[in-house]
PDB file of C-alpha atoms in Angstrom:
ATOM      1  CA  MET A   1     -42.798   3.082  19.016  1.00 68.00           C
ATOM      2  CA  ALA A   2     -45.462   5.477  17.770  1.00 78.00           C
ATOM      3  CA  THR A   3     -48.968   5.457  19.206  1.00 80.00           C
ATOM      4  CA  ARG A   4     -52.208   6.887  17.962  1.00 81.00           C
ATOM      5  CA  PRO A   5     -55.765   6.740  19.291  1.00 82.00           C
ATOM      6  CA  PHE A   6     -58.544   4.945  17.481  1.00 77.00           C
ATOM      7  CA  ASP A   7     -62.262   4.793  18.164  1.00 80.00           C
ATOM      8  CA  VAL A   8     -64.234   1.544  18.264  1.00 76.00           C
ATOM      9  CA  ASP A   9     -67.562   3.072  19.308  1.00 80.00           C
ATOM     10  CA  GLY A  10     -70.392   1.472  17.388  1.00 79.00           C
ATOM     11  CA  SER A  11     -68.291  -1.453  16.198  1.00 78.00           C
ATOM     12  CA  PRO A  12     -69.191  -4.938  17.382  1.00 73.00           C
ATOM     13  CA  LEU A  13     -65.524  -6.004  17.225  1.00 76.00           C
ATOM     14  CA  PHE A  14     -62.137  -4.753  16.235  1.00 78.00           C
ATOM     15  CA  VAL A  15     -59.339  -6.999  15.094  1.00 78.00           C
ATOM     16  CA  ALA A  16     -55.703  -6.284  15.802  1.00 81.00           C
ATOM     17  CA  GLU A  17     -53.464  -8.307  13.527  1.00 79.00           C
ATOM     18  CA  GLY A  18     -49.760  -8.733  13.132  1.00 80.00           C
ATOM     19  CA  ILE A  19     -46.684  -9.546  15.100  1.00 81.00           C
ATOM     20  CA  PHE A  20     -47.246  -6.679  17.557  1.00 86.00           C
ATOM     21  CA  ALA A  21     -50.969  -7.268  18.173  1.00 88.00           C
ATOM     22  CA  ALA A  22     -50.211  -9.245  21.344  1.00 92.00           C
ATOM     23  CA  GLU A  23     -48.726  -6.051  22.793  1.00 92.00           C
ATOM     24  CA  ILE A  24     -52.235  -4.643  23.395  1.00 90.00           C
ATOM     25  CA  VAL A  25     -53.910  -7.776  24.785  1.00 91.00           C
ATOM     26  CA  GLU A  26     -53.510  -6.893  28.463  1.00 92.00           C
ATOM     27  CA  GLU A  27     -54.689  -3.299  28.027  1.00 90.00           C
ATOM     28  CA  CYS A  28     -57.723  -4.436  26.008  1.00 88.00           C
ATOM     29  CA  ARG A  29     -58.506  -7.012  28.692  1.00 89.00           C
ATOM     30  CA  ARG A  30     -58.159  -4.349  31.418  1.00 90.00           C
ATOM     31  CA  ARG A  31     -60.596  -2.070  29.572  1.00 86.00           C
ATOM     32  CA  GLY A  32     -63.122  -4.860  29.006  1.00 85.00           C
ATOM     33  CA  LEU A  33     -62.604  -4.805  25.228  1.00 84.00           C
ATOM     34  CA  LEU A  34     -61.048  -8.223  24.750  1.00 85.00           C
ATOM     35  CA  ALA A  35     -63.264 -10.857  23.176  1.00 86.00           C
ATOM     36  CA  GLY A  36     -60.339 -13.030  22.138  1.00 88.00           C
ATOM     37  CA  ALA A  37     -56.646 -12.812  21.384  1.00 90.00           C
ATOM     38  CA  TYR A  38     -54.969 -15.227  19.014  1.00 92.00           C
ATOM     39  CA  ALA A  39     -51.494 -15.842  17.706  1.00 92.00           C
ATOM     40  CA  LEU A  40     -51.592 -17.745  14.442  1.00 91.00           C
ATOM     41  CA  ARG A  41     -49.969 -21.134  14.586  1.00 91.00           C
ATOM     42  CA  ARG A  42     -49.085 -22.148  11.050  1.00 91.00           C
ATOM     43  CA  PRO A  43     -46.892 -24.890   9.626  1.00 93.00           C
ATOM     44  CA  ARG A  44     -43.437 -23.316   9.775  1.00 93.00           C
ATOM     45  CA  GLY A  45     -42.263 -24.805   6.487  1.00 94.00           C
ATOM     46  CA  ALA A  46     -45.292 -23.457   4.639  1.00 93.00           C
ATOM     47  CA  THR A  47     -44.761 -20.012   6.174  1.00 92.00           C
ATOM     48  CA  PHE A  48     -41.101 -20.106   5.108  1.00 95.00           C
ATOM     49  CA  LEU A  49     -42.028 -21.011   1.520  1.00 95.00           C
ATOM     50  CA  ARG A  50     -44.813 -18.390   1.267  1.00 94.00           C
ATOM     51  CA  ARG A  51     -42.537 -15.680   2.637  1.00 93.00           C
ATOM     52  CA  LEU A  52     -39.669 -16.692   0.354  1.00 95.00           C
ATOM     53  CA  ALA A  53     -41.917 -16.782  -2.733  1.00 95.00           C
ATOM     54  CA  ARG A  54     -43.316 -13.341  -1.897  1.00 95.00           C
ATOM     55  CA  ASP A  55     -39.906 -11.817  -1.246  1.00 94.00           C
ATOM     56  CA  LEU A  56     -38.376 -13.345  -4.371  1.00 94.00           C
ATOM     57  CA  SER A  57     -41.252 -12.128  -6.543  1.00 95.00           C
ATOM     58  CA  GLU A  58     -40.876  -8.621  -5.084  1.00 95.00           C
ATOM     59  CA  GLN A  59     -37.092  -8.813  -5.560  1.00 91.00           C
ATOM     60  CA  ARG A  60     -36.602  -7.338  -2.088  1.00 82.00           C
ATOM     61  CA  LYS A  61     -32.994  -8.482  -1.754  1.00 93.00           C
ATOM     62  CA  ALA A  62     -30.569 -10.971  -3.280  1.00 95.00           C
ATOM     63  CA  PRO A  63     -31.975 -14.535  -3.199  1.00 94.00           C
ATOM     64  CA  ARG A  64     -29.127 -15.723  -0.960  1.00 95.00           C
ATOM     65  CA  VAL A  65     -29.972 -13.023   1.601  1.00 96.00           C
ATOM     66  CA  LEU A  66     -33.673 -13.889   1.441  1.00 95.00           C
ATOM     67  CA  VAL A  67     -33.004 -17.577   2.057  1.00 95.00           C
ATOM     68  CA  ARG A  68     -30.735 -16.787   5.028  1.00 96.00           C
ATOM     69  CA  ARG A  69     -33.292 -14.368   6.455  1.00 95.00           C
ATOM     70  CA  GLY A  70     -36.089 -16.878   5.917  1.00 95.00           C
ATOM     71  CA  VAL A  71     -34.190 -19.622   7.715  1.00 96.00           C
ATOM     72  CA  ALA A  72     -33.482 -17.268  10.626  1.00 97.00           C
ATOM     73  CA  LEU A  73     -37.191 -16.366  10.848  1.00 95.00           C
ATOM     74  CA  LEU A  74     -38.116 -20.061  10.606  1.00 95.00           C
ATOM     75  CA  ARG A  75     -35.887 -20.817  13.589  1.00 96.00           C
ATOM     76  CA  ALA A  76     -37.169 -17.821  15.565  1.00 96.00           C
ATOM     77  CA  GLU A  77     -40.853 -18.584  15.014  1.00 94.00           C
ATOM     78  CA  PRO A  78     -41.338 -20.818  18.111  1.00 95.00           C
ATOM     79  CA  ALA A  79     -39.878 -18.070  20.338  1.00 95.00           C
ATOM     80  CA  VAL A  80     -42.148 -15.462  18.706  1.00 94.00           C
ATOM     81  CA  LEU A  81     -45.191 -17.663  19.348  1.00 94.00           C
ATOM     82  CA  ARG A  82     -44.108 -18.227  22.992  1.00 95.00           C
ATOM     83  CA  ARG A  83     -43.738 -14.476  23.464  1.00 94.00           C
ATOM     84  CA  GLN A  84     -47.173 -13.765  21.997  1.00 94.00           C
ATOM     85  CA  THR A  85     -48.841 -16.407  24.156  1.00 94.00           C
ATOM     86  CA  GLY A  86     -46.927 -15.043  27.143  1.00 95.00           C
ATOM     87  CA  LEU A  87     -48.553 -11.673  26.444  1.00 94.00           C
ATOM     88  CA  GLY A  88     -52.005 -13.283  26.570  1.00 93.00           C
ATOM     89  CA  ALA A  89     -52.724 -14.441  23.024  1.00 93.00           C
ATOM     90  CA  GLU A  90     -53.907 -17.997  22.460  1.00 92.00           C
ATOM     91  CA  ALA A  91     -52.079 -20.000  19.801  1.00 93.00           C
ATOM     92  CA  ALA A  92     -54.581 -21.212  17.204  1.00 93.00           C
ATOM     93  CA  ARG A  93     -54.748 -22.182  13.565  1.00 94.00           C
ATOM     94  CA  ALA A  94     -56.239 -19.654  11.132  1.00 91.00           C
ATOM     95  CA  ARG A  95     -59.373 -21.736  10.500  1.00 94.00           C
ATOM     96  CA  GLU A  96     -60.097 -21.864  14.259  1.00 94.00           C
ATOM     97  CA  VAL A  97     -59.608 -18.102  14.626  1.00 91.00           C
ATOM     98  CA  LEU A  98     -61.988 -17.437  11.721  1.00 92.00           C
ATOM     99  CA  ARG A  99     -64.576 -19.795  13.260  1.00 93.00           C
ATOM    100  CA  ARG A 100     -64.350 -18.051  16.618  1.00 90.00           C
ATOM    101  CA  VAL A 101     -64.580 -14.545  15.142  1.00 88.00           C
ATOM    102  CA  ALA A 102     -67.613 -15.616  13.078  1.00 90.00           C
ATOM    103  CA  GLY A 103     -69.160 -16.926  16.293  1.00 90.00           C
ATOM    104  CA  LEU A 104     -68.499 -13.632  18.063  1.00 86.00           C
ATOM    105  CA  LEU A 105     -70.131 -11.707  15.223  1.00 84.00           C
ATOM    106  CA  ALA A 106     -73.121 -14.045  15.400  1.00 87.00           C
ATOM    107  CA  GLY A 107     -73.407 -13.437  19.134  1.00 83.00           C
ATOM    108  CA  HIS A 108     -71.932 -16.737  20.309  1.00 70.00           C
ATOM    109  CA  PRO A 109     -68.897 -15.839  22.447  1.00 66.00           C
ATOM    110  CA  HIS A 110     -67.065 -19.152  22.027  1.00 62.00           C
ATOM    111  CA  GLY A 111     -67.621 -19.604  18.310  1.00 60.00           C
TER     112      GLY A 111
END
Protein backbone atom coordinates (compact mmCIF):
# COMPACT_ATOMS: atom_id res chain seq x y z
CA MET A 1 0.00 0.00 0.00
CA ALA A 2 1.36 3.41 -0.95
CA THR A 3 1.41 6.28 1.53
CA ARG A 4 1.81 9.98 1.09
CA PRO A 5 1.69 12.90 3.53
CA PHE A 6 -1.02 15.52 3.44
CA ASP A 7 -1.40 18.75 5.37
CA VAL A 8 -4.61 19.75 7.15
CA ASP A 9 -3.27 22.94 8.73
CA GLY A 10 -5.84 25.69 8.50
CA SER A 11 -8.69 23.33 7.65
CA PRO A 12 -11.55 22.98 10.10
CA LEU A 13 -12.09 19.35 9.05
CA PHE A 14 -10.86 16.78 6.62
CA VAL A 15 -12.96 13.92 5.36
CA ALA A 16 -11.55 10.53 4.51
CA GLU A 17 -13.95 8.56 2.37
CA GLY A 18 -13.99 5.11 0.89
CA ILE A 19 -13.57 1.52 1.83
CA PHE A 20 -10.10 2.09 3.30
CA ALA A 21 -10.91 5.24 5.30
CA ALA A 22 -11.42 3.18 8.47
CA GLU A 23 -7.74 2.21 8.25
CA ILE A 24 -6.70 5.66 9.54
CA VAL A 25 -9.28 6.06 12.32
CA GLU A 26 -7.02 4.91 15.17
CA GLU A 27 -4.06 7.03 14.05
CA CYS A 28 -6.27 10.11 13.66
CA ARG A 29 -7.73 9.47 17.12
CA ARG A 30 -4.21 9.07 18.57
CA ARG A 31 -3.15 12.41 17.06
CA GLY A 32 -6.26 14.21 18.30
CA LEU A 33 -7.57 14.77 14.76
CA LEU A 34 -10.67 12.59 14.88
CA ALA A 35 -13.98 14.42 15.07
CA GLY A 36 -15.96 11.44 13.83
CA ALA A 37 -15.55 8.27 11.83
CA TYR A 38 -18.42 6.74 9.92
CA ALA A 39 -19.01 3.71 7.77
CA LEU A 40 -22.00 4.21 5.51
CA ARG A 41 -24.83 1.82 6.15
CA ARG A 42 -26.97 1.70 3.03
CA PRO A 43 -29.72 -0.64 1.88
CA ARG A 44 -27.75 -3.50 0.34
CA GLY A 45 -30.20 -4.07 -2.51
CA ALA A 46 -30.08 -0.42 -3.53
CA THR A 47 -26.27 -0.47 -3.44
CA PHE A 48 -26.26 -3.61 -5.60
CA LEU A 49 -28.57 -2.00 -8.18
CA ARG A 50 -26.64 1.31 -8.27
CA ARG A 51 -23.33 -0.50 -8.69
CA LEU A 52 -24.73 -2.80 -11.38
CA ALA A 53 -26.29 0.10 -13.31
CA ARG A 54 -23.01 2.04 -13.18
CA ASP A 55 -20.91 -0.93 -14.25
CA LEU A 56 -23.28 -1.89 -17.06
CA SER A 57 -23.38 1.68 -18.38
CA GLU A 58 -19.56 1.81 -18.32
CA GLN A 59 -19.40 -1.63 -19.97
CA ARG A 60 -16.67 -2.65 -17.53
CA LYS A 61 -17.10 -6.38 -18.11
CA ALA A 62 -19.63 -8.85 -19.51
CA PRO A 63 -23.05 -8.45 -17.83
CA ARG A 64 -22.91 -12.00 -16.45
CA VAL A 65 -19.58 -11.24 -14.74
CA LEU A 66 -20.94 -7.97 -13.35
CA VAL A 67 -23.99 -9.68 -11.87
CA ARG A 68 -21.84 -12.39 -10.26
CA ARG A 69 -19.43 -9.80 -8.89
CA GLY A 70 -22.32 -7.68 -7.62
CA VAL A 71 -23.89 -10.62 -5.81
CA ALA A 72 -20.54 -11.47 -4.22
CA LEU A 73 -20.13 -7.86 -3.03
CA LEU A 74 -23.74 -7.86 -1.77
CA ARG A 75 -23.00 -10.93 0.35
CA ALA A 76 -19.68 -9.52 1.59
CA GLU A 77 -21.09 -6.14 2.60
CA PRO A 78 -22.03 -7.08 6.22
CA ALA A 79 -18.47 -8.35 6.82
CA VAL A 80 -17.01 -5.15 5.34
CA LEU A 81 -19.20 -3.04 7.64
CA ARG A 82 -18.19 -5.18 10.67
CA ARG A 83 -14.53 -4.71 9.78
CA GLN A 84 -14.90 -0.95 9.43
CA THR A 85 -16.73 -0.64 12.75
CA GLY A 86 -14.09 -2.88 14.31
CA LEU A 87 -11.49 -0.34 13.19
CA GLY A 88 -13.39 2.43 14.98
CA ALA A 89 -15.88 3.77 12.45
CA GLU A 90 -19.51 4.13 13.48
CA ALA A 91 -22.10 2.65 11.13
CA ALA A 92 -24.54 5.38 10.07
CA ARG A 93 -26.82 6.28 7.21
CA ALA A 94 -25.63 8.95 4.77
CA ARG A 95 -28.20 11.52 5.93
CA GLU A 96 -27.00 11.14 9.55
CA VAL A 97 -23.35 11.53 8.52
CA LEU A 98 -24.16 14.69 6.56
CA ARG A 99 -26.09 16.09 9.55
CA ARG A 100 -23.19 15.41 11.89
CA VAL A 101 -20.57 16.90 9.56
CA ALA A 102 -22.74 20.01 9.11
CA GLY A 103 -22.94 20.25 12.90
CA LEU A 104 -19.16 19.98 13.20
CA LEU A 105 -18.70 22.75 10.64
CA ALA A 106 -21.18 24.89 12.56
CA GLY A 107 -19.25 24.30 15.77
CA HIS A 108 -21.63 21.79 17.34
CA PRO A 109 -19.58 18.61 17.92
CA HIS A 110 -22.53 16.20 17.96
CA GLY A 111 -24.42 17.61 15.00
